[in-house]
Each structure stands twice: as structure tokens, then as C-alpha cells.
Amino acid sequence: MPSKESRRVSYFYDAEVGNYHYGQGHPMKPHRVRMTHNLVVNYGLYRRMEVFRPRLVSPTAMTRFHSDDYVNFLSKINPDNLRQYSGQMQKFNAGEYTDCPVFDGLYEFTQLYTGASIDGAIRLNNDDADIAINWSGGLHHAKKSEASGFCYINDIVLAILELLKVHARVLYIDIDVHHGDGVEEAFYCTDRVMTFSLHKYGDFFPGTGHIKDTGAKDGTGYSVNAPLTSGMTDATYEEIFKPVMAKIMEIYRPGAIVLQCGADSLSGDRLGCFNLSIGGHADCVEFVRSFNVPTLVLGGGGYTLRNVPRCWTYETAVMLGEDVKDELPFNDYFEYFGPDYRLHLPVSNMENLNSPEYLERTKIQLLEILGEIEPVPGQQIQTGQVDSQLNPRPMAMEVDEPTAEEATDPDKRVTTEETGQKEHPAELAP
């Protein structure tokens, strides 16, 4: 049940997002964001939020992370000029023979979802909101100079860079079934961003995210990976997520959080292989919310069209601390949600291939990795030791002892001639 503590929530949506289409048969369907928004509106949740239409992000802003030539390529490519860019398409991993096709309006699509994430980060930086939501964002696979895994511009990295203008430390959490490789790679060598990803590992895209991939240089220990296998249930997911998340918050204490809520970890996803219910997925969101840290909430994966809007609508309610009915309200896409027309769906009976021993061992390893990094400095501790900052050694001060005459009669004025003391020239200076 969602917490009743109220939060100031900013919600970003542009009706154009549902018009973009990756192509016939492609599993990524931006239309799911329009369906989510329609459910959010028909549940009345929009009344509890400030709703914004995002600005299109500029090419210059994109190059805060991405290379100039890659952004320039994305801005010029379209289905009608593919031949003249064939060499660059291979270089940047986009086009017909990749999972990142070139479609009409591709560049505007990237500007739109990225602009919403950056605008959300700005709202958090300015303390205009406690939570910012952008369900069109969360495209975590895009690299500096390469499209990957349906992702072209990494809105998450750009939003984190915006948050780092104000916050000393940012925590990135990824509950998508795929490893958040693009975000981890971007911040692999810094301790200013910690990444925490729970994902399917082993013969599964993108093939990264081993538990021993913990970062490099200044970032050693700040990449936290929970490699899992098929069949994760609500209970087993929680056994890993909550203890590790609690330890991260204890030792890292981020100023802001970015939460990627990929819905492909739900049971029955077209590409995923976990067995989470919508309630179990949302429990992670609720647990993050409970820390009361400024949070940017993003979408991500999710390829079963009828399930993604259910999940993200419920998680919008969780962020607002609102209860919503299980029976779906009538909406523009009501027929998609048949035959039960309910918000929550039963999970499948697939086998959980994650043994209790493996999960316990993984949890212990992750907590050990976190135990090796230096905790964020907190309050000074008074040890009582002399020479400590709070208990310094007394300074030897020269104090004039009273003369015999002053001690005998303290009311009597004693002149320097009587005591033989000399005046310093500075005492007589004008």
C-alpha cells in the first residue's frame, strides 16, 4: 500500500511521443507512454502533480556526454538518405541490420525524451519538486558514440550530469531486466555517481554486469551489480534489493537518486525472463521513495504493451502516495487490457532458477563490496583525545602576574615608574 506522506511531484509528458514508430515488428513501442499517460489521466492522478511539456534538448546539451560527430549523424540521418550514410551507420551501430533502426523523426524523438529527463533534473536541482517523472526516458544502453539496445541518446547520463551541478553524489538504480551498461560505463571511474543494477546475466543482452565489475580508479567499489538468472520472484528480488539498497543509503548518502523502472522485469514480458508482479516491481519504487531523497523516476524497457502502462501508472500512484482501484477506469485503450480489465495481473508459474544459496551468496558479496568503500564523512566524533580538532592542546599564553602592590591594595593605581615596567612604543602611537 502506498505511503500517505505527500511529495511534490513533477510529471513530464508530450503527446507527440506516441507518434514515433521503430518499425514493423520492432518490440520497442513509444506508444506505451501515451497509453500510460491515458491511464494516469483517467485515474485522476494528474490532479496531484504539476504536469509539464518538456523542451526539446539542443544538440549542444547532448554533447555534454555524446560525441559531436555522433550527435551530428543522428540529426541528419533519416529513412530517405540512408545510402549516403552507410559507413557512419556501421560506425554508430544504427540502421537496418541493428536493433537501432533509423525511422521518421528519430532525432526529434531523442530530443523529446532527453529534454524531459533534463528538465526533471533541473526541477529537482531548484527544489521545485521532490520527485520528477518521465516515463519516456530511461534509455540506459546508449554509449558516447554508439546506439545500442533500442537506445540512441542516453538521457540518464545527461540528467545525472545536470544533477551533479548541485549534488556532490548521485545514486543510479536500475530495475530493468537488462544491465544498465551505458550509465555504468559513463561513470565507471568516478565516486560521484554510484550505479546499482539488478539484471539477468549470462547469454543475455548486453552481456555485462558481472558482480566483480565494481568500477575503476576513483570509482572502484561504486559500480554495484547483482547478476541474476531467470524466474526472479517478488520475494527473492526483495531479498537482494532491500538490504543492498539500505547499505548503499547508509554509506553513500546521495544528494539525489535516479531510478530507472524498466518494466521488462515483469512476468510475461516479451523480451524479459523475470517473474515479478506489478506490486513487487512497485515495492522497489516505494522503498526508494521511503528515503525521502530528491528522485528522478524514468521508464526504460518493457515490451508487452498491455503490461507496461499498468506498471508505470501504478508506480505513479505509489510516488504520489495514492491508492488506486484495481478495476481499470474506462480509457482510450480500454480494449488492450482485456479480458480482465484490472490493474494487477497474476504472475506465471515459471521456475525460479535462482537458488536460495546463490542469492544469499550474491547478497553477501555485494554487502562486502560496499563495506570496502569509504563511508561519506558524517558528524565529527568527540574522542576526548588531546590534539583532536574538538579538544585541542591548550596554548601557552603569557599573562602578567599581579605585583606585590596590586595584590595588597587592588583599588590603588600603580604607575609604571613604581613597578619599573616599561611601556611599549606601540602603546603610545597616535
PDB file of C-alpha atoms in Angstrom, residues 169-416:
ATOM      1  CA  ARG A 169      26.811  12.423  -5.013  1.00  0.00           C
ATOM      2  CA  VAL A 170      24.100  10.858  -7.201  1.00  0.00           C
ATOM      3  CA  LEU A 171      22.827   7.277  -6.931  1.00  0.00           C
ATOM      4  CA  TYR A 172      21.562   5.499 -10.058  1.00  0.00           C
ATOM      5  CA  ILE A 173      19.284   2.467  -9.559  1.00  0.00           C
ATOM      6  CA  ASP A 174      18.276   0.174 -12.434  1.00  0.00           C
ATOM      7  CA  ILE A 175      15.496  -2.425 -12.030  1.00  0.00           C
ATOM      8  CA  ASP A 176      15.239  -3.192 -15.754  1.00  0.00           C
ATOM      9  CA  VAL A 177      15.866  -6.865 -16.642  1.00  0.00           C
ATOM     10  CA  HIS A 178      18.861  -5.721 -18.742  1.00  0.00           C
ATOM     11  CA  HIS A 179      22.080  -4.362 -17.265  1.00  0.00           C
ATOM     12  CA  GLY A 180      22.369  -0.554 -17.275  1.00  0.00           C
ATOM     13  CA  ASP A 181      25.660  -0.719 -19.172  1.00  0.00           C
ATOM     14  CA  GLY A 182      25.644   2.731 -20.782  1.00  0.00           C
ATOM     15  CA  VAL A 183      25.211   4.535 -17.475  1.00  0.00           C
ATOM     16  CA  GLU A 184      27.733   2.352 -15.649  1.00  0.00           C
ATOM     17  CA  GLU A 185      30.327   2.871 -18.395  1.00  0.00           C
ATOM     18  CA  ALA A 186      29.885   6.661 -18.304  1.00  0.00           C
ATOM     19  CA  PHE A 187      30.621   6.865 -14.559  1.00  0.00           C
ATOM     20  CA  TYR A 188      32.844   3.816 -14.095  1.00  0.00           C
ATOM     21  CA  CYS A 189      35.868   5.832 -12.918  1.00  0.00           C
ATOM     22  CA  THR A 190      34.247   8.318 -10.538  1.00  0.00           C
ATOM     23  CA  ASP A 191      32.949   8.115  -6.979  1.00  0.00           C
ATOM     24  CA  ARG A 192      30.470  10.952  -7.518  1.00  0.00           C
ATOM     25  CA  VAL A 193      27.973   8.541  -9.083  1.00  0.00           C
ATOM     26  CA  MET A 194      27.162   5.105  -7.702  1.00  0.00           C
ATOM     27  CA  THR A 195      25.319   2.689 -10.022  1.00  0.00           C
ATOM     28  CA  PHE A 196      23.223  -0.215  -8.706  1.00  0.00           C
ATOM     29  CA  SER A 197      21.801  -2.630 -11.288  1.00  0.00           C
ATOM     30  CA  LEU A 198      19.851  -5.877 -10.814  1.00  0.00           C
ATOM     31  CA  HIS A 199      19.655  -7.802 -14.091  1.00  0.00           C
ATOM     32  CA  LYS A 200      19.640 -11.104 -15.944  1.00  0.00           C
ATOM     33  CA  TYR A 201      23.242 -12.163 -16.567  1.00  0.00           C
ATOM     34  CA  GLY A 202      24.658 -14.866 -18.831  1.00  0.00           C
ATOM     35  CA  ASP A 203      23.861 -15.300 -22.544  1.00  0.00           C
ATOM     36  CA  PHE A 204      21.613 -12.248 -22.368  1.00  0.00           C
ATOM     37  CA  PHE A 205      21.906  -8.723 -23.775  1.00  0.00           C
ATOM     38  CA  PRO A 206      24.107  -6.724 -23.191  1.00  0.00           C
ATOM     39  CA  GLY A 207      26.327  -9.396 -21.558  1.00  0.00           C
ATOM     40  CA  THR A 208      27.839  -7.028 -18.985  1.00  0.00           C
ATOM     41  CA  GLY A 209      27.264  -6.534 -15.267  1.00  0.00           C
ATOM     42  CA  HIS A 210      29.302  -9.241 -13.545  1.00  0.00           C
ATOM     43  CA  ILE A 211      29.398  -8.936  -9.762  1.00  0.00           C
ATOM     44  CA  LYS A 212      33.159  -8.313  -9.921  1.00  0.00           C
ATOM     45  CA  ASP A 213      32.698  -5.308 -12.230  1.00  0.00           C
ATOM     46  CA  THR A 214      32.915  -2.788  -9.413  1.00  0.00           C
ATOM     47  CA  GLY A 215      34.471   0.275 -11.065  1.00  0.00           C
ATOM     48  CA  ALA A 216      37.974   1.569 -11.704  1.00  0.00           C
ATOM     49  CA  LYS A 217      40.338   4.282 -10.431  1.00  0.00           C
ATOM     50  CA  ASP A 218      38.393   6.683  -8.165  1.00  0.00           C
ATOM     51  CA  GLY A 219      35.224   4.739  -8.939  1.00  0.00           C
ATOM     52  CA  THR A 220      36.394   1.396  -7.553  1.00  0.00           C
ATOM     53  CA  GLY A 221      33.564  -0.035  -5.485  1.00  0.00           C
ATOM     54  CA  TYR A 222      30.975   2.410  -6.832  1.00  0.00           C
ATOM     55  CA  SER A 223      29.526   0.124  -9.528  1.00  0.00           C
ATOM     56  CA  VAL A 224      27.248  -2.385  -7.800  1.00  0.00           C
ATOM     57  CA  ASN A 225      25.962  -5.281  -9.920  1.00  0.00           C
ATOM     58  CA  ALA A 226      23.543  -8.042  -8.934  1.00  0.00           C
ATOM     59  CA  PRO A 227      23.750 -10.678 -11.725  1.00  0.00           C
ATOM     60  CA  LEU A 228      20.649 -12.865 -11.624  1.00  0.00           C
ATOM     61  CA  THR A 229      19.084 -15.539 -13.803  1.00  0.00           C
ATOM     62  CA  SER A 230      15.570 -16.385 -14.985  1.00  0.00           C
ATOM     63  CA  GLY A 231      12.488 -16.631 -12.817  1.00  0.00           C
ATOM     64  CA  MET A 232      13.121 -13.974 -10.134  1.00  0.00           C
ATOM     65  CA  THR A 233      10.029 -13.617  -7.956  1.00  0.00           C
ATOM     66  CA  ASP A 234       8.892 -10.693  -5.813  1.00  0.00           C
ATOM     67  CA  ALA A 235      10.216 -12.286  -2.625  1.00  0.00           C
ATOM     68  CA  THR A 236      13.643 -13.259  -3.988  1.00  0.00           C
ATOM     69  CA  TYR A 237      14.091  -9.883  -5.708  1.00  0.00           C
ATOM     70  CA  GLU A 238      13.315  -8.103  -2.444  1.00  0.00           C
ATOM     71  CA  GLU A 239      15.873 -10.278  -0.590  1.00  0.00           C
ATOM     72  CA  ILE A 240      18.611  -8.719  -2.726  1.00  0.00           C
ATOM     73  CA  PHE A 241      17.231  -5.252  -3.374  1.00  0.00           C
ATOM     74  CA  LYS A 242      16.280  -4.017   0.076  1.00  0.00           C
ATOM     75  CA  PRO A 243      19.378  -4.998   2.134  1.00  0.00           C
ATOM     76  CA  VAL A 244      21.792  -3.767  -0.543  1.00  0.00           C
ATOM     77  CA  MET A 245      19.829  -0.572  -1.105  1.00  0.00           C
ATOM     78  CA  ALA A 246      19.721   0.121   2.636  1.00  0.00           C
ATOM     79  CA  LYS A 247      23.500  -0.377   2.894  1.00  0.00           C
ATOM     80  CA  ILE A 248      24.100   1.960  -0.058  1.00  0.00           C
ATOM     81  CA  MET A 249      21.997   4.694   1.530  1.00  0.00           C
ATOM     82  CA  GLU A 250      23.813   4.219   4.843  1.00  0.00           C
ATOM     83  CA  ILE A 251      27.341   4.569   3.495  1.00  0.00           C
ATOM     84  CA  TYR A 252      26.900   6.674   0.335  1.00  0.00           C
ATOM     85  CA  ARG A 253      24.135   9.098   1.322  1.00  0.00           C
ATOM     86  CA  PRO A 254      23.382  10.520  -2.140  1.00  0.00           C
ATOM     87  CA  GLY A 255      22.018  14.019  -2.619  1.00  0.00           C
ATOM     88  CA  ALA A 256      19.780  12.773  -5.442  1.00  0.00           C
ATOM     89  CA  ILE A 257      18.596   9.469  -6.908  1.00  0.00           C
ATOM     90  CA  VAL A 258      17.828   8.471 -10.490  1.00  0.00           C
ATOM     91  CA  LEU A 259      15.560   5.399 -10.642  1.00  0.00           C
ATOM     92  CA  GLN A 260      15.180   3.531 -13.947  1.00  0.00           C
ATOM     93  CA  CYS A 261      11.947   1.493 -13.797  1.00  0.00           C
ATOM     94  CA  GLY A 262      12.265  -0.774 -16.832  1.00  0.00           C
ATOM     95  CA  ALA A 263       9.075  -2.855 -16.944  1.00  0.00           C
ATOM     96  CA  ASP A 264      10.676  -5.764 -18.818  1.00  0.00           C
ATOM     97  CA  SER A 265      11.428  -7.370 -15.450  1.00  0.00           C
ATOM     98  CA  LEU A 266       7.691  -8.053 -15.094  1.00  0.00           C
ATOM     99  CA  SER A 267       6.234 -11.513 -15.529  1.00  0.00           C
ATOM    100  CA  GLY A 268       5.211 -12.225 -19.116  1.00  0.00           C
ATOM    101  CA  ASP A 269       7.397  -9.620 -20.800  1.00  0.00           C
ATOM    102  CA  ARG A 270       8.066 -10.232 -24.479  1.00  0.00           C
ATOM    103  CA  LEU A 271      11.848  -9.974 -24.042  1.00  0.00           C
ATOM    104  CA  GLY A 272      12.346 -10.395 -20.289  1.00  0.00           C
ATOM    105  CA  CYS A 273      12.600 -13.556 -18.216  1.00  0.00           C
ATOM    106  CA  PHE A 274      11.870 -12.457 -14.642  1.00  0.00           C
ATOM    107  CA  ASN A 275       8.617 -13.201 -12.858  1.00  0.00           C
ATOM    108  CA  LEU A 276       7.867 -10.005 -10.920  1.00  0.00           C
ATOM    109  CA  SER A 277       4.339  -8.792 -10.307  1.00  0.00           C
ATOM    110  CA  ILE A 278       3.441  -5.125 -10.741  1.00  0.00           C
ATOM    111  CA  GLY A 279       3.171  -4.894  -6.950  1.00  0.00           C
ATOM    112  CA  GLY A 280       6.610  -6.441  -6.454  1.00  0.00           C
ATOM    113  CA  HIS A 281       8.177  -4.104  -9.028  1.00  0.00           C
ATOM    114  CA  ALA A 282       6.491  -1.124  -7.358  1.00  0.00           C
ATOM    115  CA  ASP A 283       7.718  -2.241  -3.906  1.00  0.00           C
ATOM    116  CA  CYS A 284      11.227  -1.301  -5.060  1.00  0.00           C
ATOM    117  CA  VAL A 285       9.936   2.136  -6.084  1.00  0.00           C
ATOM    118  CA  GLU A 286       8.183   2.540  -2.725  1.00  0.00           C
ATOM    119  CA  PHE A 287      11.353   1.544  -0.854  1.00  0.00           C
ATOM    120  CA  VAL A 288      13.405   4.154  -2.737  1.00  0.00           C
ATOM    121  CA  ARG A 289      10.714   6.763  -2.041  1.00  0.00           C
ATOM    122  CA  SER A 290      10.880   5.995   1.694  1.00  0.00           C
ATOM    123  CA  PHE A 291      14.359   7.550   1.942  1.00  0.00           C
ATOM    124  CA  ASN A 292      12.894  10.948   1.043  1.00  0.00           C
ATOM    125  CA  VAL A 293      15.764  11.922  -1.271  1.00  0.00           C
ATOM    126  CA  PRO A 294      15.083  14.003  -4.429  1.00  0.00           C
ATOM    127  CA  THR A 295      14.343  11.368  -7.094  1.00  0.00           C
ATOM    128  CA  LEU A 296      14.131  11.366 -10.878  1.00  0.00           C
ATOM    129  CA  VAL A 297      11.915   8.451 -11.985  1.00  0.00           C
ATOM    130  CA  LEU A 298      12.337   7.166 -15.548  1.00  0.00           C
ATOM    131  CA  GLY A 299      10.914   4.463 -17.778  1.00  0.00           C
ATOM    132  CA  GLY A 300      13.103   2.088 -19.784  1.00  0.00           C
ATOM    133  CA  GLY A 301      12.408  -1.392 -21.132  1.00  0.00           C
ATOM    134  CA  GLY A 302       9.028  -3.063 -21.272  1.00  0.00           C
ATOM    135  CA  TYR A 303       7.764  -4.851 -24.345  1.00  0.00           C
ATOM    136  CA  THR A 304       4.389  -6.381 -23.521  1.00  0.00           C
ATOM    137  CA  LEU A 305       2.176  -3.466 -24.470  1.00  0.00           C
ATOM    138  CA  ARG A 306      -0.709  -4.175 -22.103  1.00  0.00           C
ATOM    139  CA  ASN A 307       1.545  -4.551 -19.031  1.00  0.00           C
ATOM    140  CA  VAL A 308       3.828  -1.507 -19.234  1.00  0.00           C
ATOM    141  CA  PRO A 309       1.082   1.146 -18.796  1.00  0.00           C
ATOM    142  CA  ARG A 310      -0.340  -0.809 -15.852  1.00  0.00           C
ATOM    143  CA  CYS A 311       3.064  -0.857 -14.145  1.00  0.00           C
ATOM    144  CA  TRP A 312       4.023   2.777 -14.698  1.00  0.00           C
ATOM    145  CA  THR A 313       0.557   4.075 -13.801  1.00  0.00           C
ATOM    146  CA  TYR A 314       0.641   2.170 -10.516  1.00  0.00           C
ATOM    147  CA  GLU A 315       4.155   3.436  -9.801  1.00  0.00           C
ATOM    148  CA  THR A 316       2.992   6.998 -10.479  1.00  0.00           C
ATOM    149  CA  ALA A 317       0.353   6.426  -7.791  1.00  0.00           C
ATOM    150  CA  VAL A 318       2.993   4.989  -5.445  1.00  0.00           C
ATOM    151  CA  MET A 319       5.172   8.082  -5.882  1.00  0.00           C
ATOM    152  CA  LEU A 320       2.153  10.258  -5.099  1.00  0.00           C
ATOM    153  CA  GLY A 321       1.213   8.165  -2.064  1.00  0.00           C
ATOM    154  CA  GLU A 322      -2.211   7.496  -3.625  1.00  0.00           C
ATOM    155  CA  ASP A 323      -4.357   4.362  -3.507  1.00  0.00           C
ATOM    156  CA  VAL A 324      -5.893   3.386  -6.859  1.00  0.00           C
ATOM    157  CA  LYS A 325      -8.576   0.833  -7.621  1.00  0.00           C
ATOM    158  CA  ASP A 326      -7.620  -2.472  -9.171  1.00  0.00           C
ATOM    159  CA  GLU A 327     -10.509  -2.129 -11.611  1.00  0.00           C
ATOM    160  CA  LEU A 328      -9.259  -0.063 -14.547  1.00  0.00           C
ATOM    161  CA  PRO A 329     -11.166   3.130 -15.416  1.00  0.00           C
ATOM    162  CA  PHE A 330     -12.510   3.437 -18.938  1.00  0.00           C
ATOM    163  CA  ASN A 331      -9.833   4.942 -21.208  1.00  0.00           C
ATOM    164  CA  ASP A 332      -8.926   5.361 -24.864  1.00  0.00           C
ATOM    165  CA  TYR A 333      -7.122   1.995 -24.932  1.00  0.00           C
ATOM    166  CA  PHE A 334      -9.504   0.011 -22.754  1.00  0.00           C
ATOM    167  CA  GLU A 335      -9.618  -2.961 -25.156  1.00  0.00           C
ATOM    168  CA  TYR A 336      -5.871  -3.521 -24.759  1.00  0.00           C
ATOM    169  CA  PHE A 337      -6.392  -4.516 -21.122  1.00  0.00           C
ATOM    170  CA  GLY A 338      -8.897  -7.329 -21.643  1.00  0.00           C
ATOM    171  CA  PRO A 339     -10.121  -9.815 -20.724  1.00  0.00           C
ATOM    172  CA  ASP A 340      -9.852  -8.890 -17.024  1.00  0.00           C
ATOM    173  CA  TYR A 341      -9.525  -5.063 -17.263  1.00  0.00           C
ATOM    174  CA  ARG A 342      -7.666  -4.921 -13.976  1.00  0.00           C
ATOM    175  CA  LEU A 343      -4.527  -3.062 -12.924  1.00  0.00           C
ATOM    176  CA  HIS A 344      -2.741  -6.007 -11.307  1.00  0.00           C
ATOM    177  CA  LEU A 345      -2.059  -9.264 -13.115  1.00  0.00           C
ATOM    178  CA  PRO A 346      -1.182 -12.731 -11.804  1.00  0.00           C
ATOM    179  CA  VAL A 347       2.386 -13.941 -12.338  1.00  0.00           C
ATOM    180  CA  SER A 348       3.258 -17.091 -14.252  1.00  0.00           C
ATOM    181  CA  ASN A 349       4.278 -20.448 -12.786  1.00  0.00           C
ATOM    182  CA  MET A 350       7.755 -20.358 -14.369  1.00  0.00           C
ATOM    183  CA  GLU A 351      10.573 -21.949 -12.368  1.00  0.00           C
ATOM    184  CA  ASN A 352      12.884 -19.674 -10.372  1.00  0.00           C
ATOM    185  CA  LEU A 353      16.397 -20.729 -11.408  1.00  0.00           C
ATOM    186  CA  ASN A 354      17.988 -18.538  -8.699  1.00  0.00           C
ATOM    187  CA  SER A 355      18.691 -20.872  -5.782  1.00  0.00           C
ATOM    188  CA  PRO A 356      18.441 -19.536  -2.213  1.00  0.00           C
ATOM    189  CA  GLU A 357      22.160 -20.325  -1.755  1.00  0.00           C
ATOM    190  CA  TYR A 358      23.125 -18.316  -4.842  1.00  0.00           C
ATOM    191  CA  LEU A 359      21.010 -15.343  -3.800  1.00  0.00           C
ATOM    192  CA  GLU A 360      22.426 -15.363  -0.274  1.00  0.00           C
ATOM    193  CA  ARG A 361      25.964 -15.595  -1.607  1.00  0.00           C
ATOM    194  CA  THR A 362      25.315 -12.726  -4.030  1.00  0.00           C
ATOM    195  CA  LYS A 363      23.861 -10.543  -1.289  1.00  0.00           C
ATOM    196  CA  ILE A 364      26.825 -11.189   0.999  1.00  0.00           C
ATOM    197  CA  GLN A 365      29.297 -10.399  -1.803  1.00  0.00           C
ATOM    198  CA  LEU A 366      27.558  -7.119  -2.588  1.00  0.00           C
ATOM    199  CA  LEU A 367      27.498  -6.070   1.066  1.00  0.00           C
ATOM    200  CA  GLU A 368      31.211  -6.925   1.345  1.00  0.00           C
ATOM    201  CA  ILE A 369      31.991  -4.799  -1.723  1.00  0.00           C
ATOM    202  CA  LEU A 370      30.079  -1.897  -0.186  1.00  0.00           C
ATOM    203  CA  GLY A 371      31.839  -2.442   3.134  1.00  0.00           C
ATOM    204  CA  GLU A 372      35.198  -1.816   1.479  1.00  0.00           C
ATOM    205  CA  ILE A 373      34.435   1.681   0.241  1.00  0.00           C
ATOM    206  CA  GLU A 374      34.970   4.683   2.474  1.00  0.00           C
ATOM    207  CA  PRO A 375      31.712   5.923   4.017  1.00  0.00           C
ATOM    208  CA  VAL A 376      30.726   9.504   3.373  1.00  0.00           C
ATOM    209  CA  PRO A 377      32.066  11.719   6.194  1.00  0.00           C
ATOM    210  CA  GLY A 378      29.414  12.484   8.769  1.00  0.00           C
ATOM    211  CA  GLN A 379      29.427  14.351  12.072  1.00  0.00           C
ATOM    212  CA  GLN A 380      32.727  14.809  13.889  1.00  0.00           C
ATOM    213  CA  ILE A 381      33.202  12.318  16.689  1.00  0.00           C
ATOM    214  CA  GLN A 382      34.429  13.634  20.062  1.00  0.00           C
ATOM    215  CA  THR A 383      37.008  11.122  21.210  1.00  0.00           C
ATOM    216  CA  GLY A 384      38.391  13.247  24.047  1.00  0.00           C
ATOM    217  CA  GLN A 385      41.934  12.794  22.765  1.00  0.00           C
ATOM    218  CA  VAL A 386      44.185  15.807  23.258  1.00  0.00           C
ATOM    219  CA  ASP A 387      45.148  17.478  19.974  1.00  0.00           C
ATOM    220  CA  SER A 388      41.922  16.371  18.279  1.00  0.00           C
ATOM    221  CA  GLN A 389      40.014  19.143  16.496  1.00  0.00           C
ATOM    222  CA  LEU A 390      37.342  19.274  19.187  1.00  0.00           C
ATOM    223  CA  ASN A 391      39.789  19.037  22.080  1.00  0.00           C
ATOM    224  CA  PRO A 392      42.924  20.994  21.134  1.00  0.00           C
ATOM    225  CA  ARG A 393      46.013  21.242  23.321  1.00  0.00           C
ATOM    226  CA  PRO A 394      45.894  24.420  25.483  1.00  0.00           C
ATOM    227  CA  MET A 395      48.010  27.274  24.187  1.00  0.00           C
ATOM    228  CA  ALA A 396      50.763  28.683  26.412  1.00  0.00           C
ATOM    229  CA  MET A 397      49.749  32.311  26.988  1.00  0.00           C
ATOM    230  CA  GLU A 398      51.884  34.957  28.673  1.00  0.00           C
ATOM    231  CA  VAL A 399      49.835  36.514  31.465  1.00  0.00           C
ATOM    232  CA  ASP A 400      51.127  39.372  33.621  1.00  0.00           C
ATOM    233  CA  GLU A 401      51.135  38.303  37.257  1.00  0.00           C
ATOM    234  CA  PRO A 402      49.896  40.967  39.742  1.00  0.00           C
ATOM    235  CA  THR A 403      52.666  42.872  41.517  1.00  0.00           C
ATOM    236  CA  ALA A 404      53.024  42.901  45.320  1.00  0.00           C
ATOM    237  CA  GLU A 405      51.498  46.416  45.489  1.00  0.00           C
ATOM    238  CA  GLU A 406      48.487  45.361  43.314  1.00  0.00           C
ATOM    239  CA  ALA A 407      47.934  42.263  45.420  1.00  0.00           C
ATOM    240  CA  THR A 408      47.999  44.277  48.668  1.00  0.00           C
ATOM    241  CA  ASP A 409      45.581  47.021  47.552  1.00  0.00           C
ATOM    242  CA  PRO A 410      43.765  46.262  44.292  1.00  0.00           C
ATOM    243  CA  ASP A 411      41.963  49.661  44.385  1.00  0.00           C
ATOM    244  CA  LYS A 412      45.220  51.590  44.358  1.00  0.00           C
ATOM    245  CA  ARG A 413      46.543  52.698  40.955  1.00  0.00           C
ATOM    246  CA  VAL A 414      50.154  51.588  40.496  1.00  0.00           C
ATOM    247  CA  THR A 415      52.241  53.538  37.978  1.00  0.00           C
ATOM    248  CA  THR A 416      54.847  52.071  35.680  1.00  0.00           C
TER     249      THR A 416
END
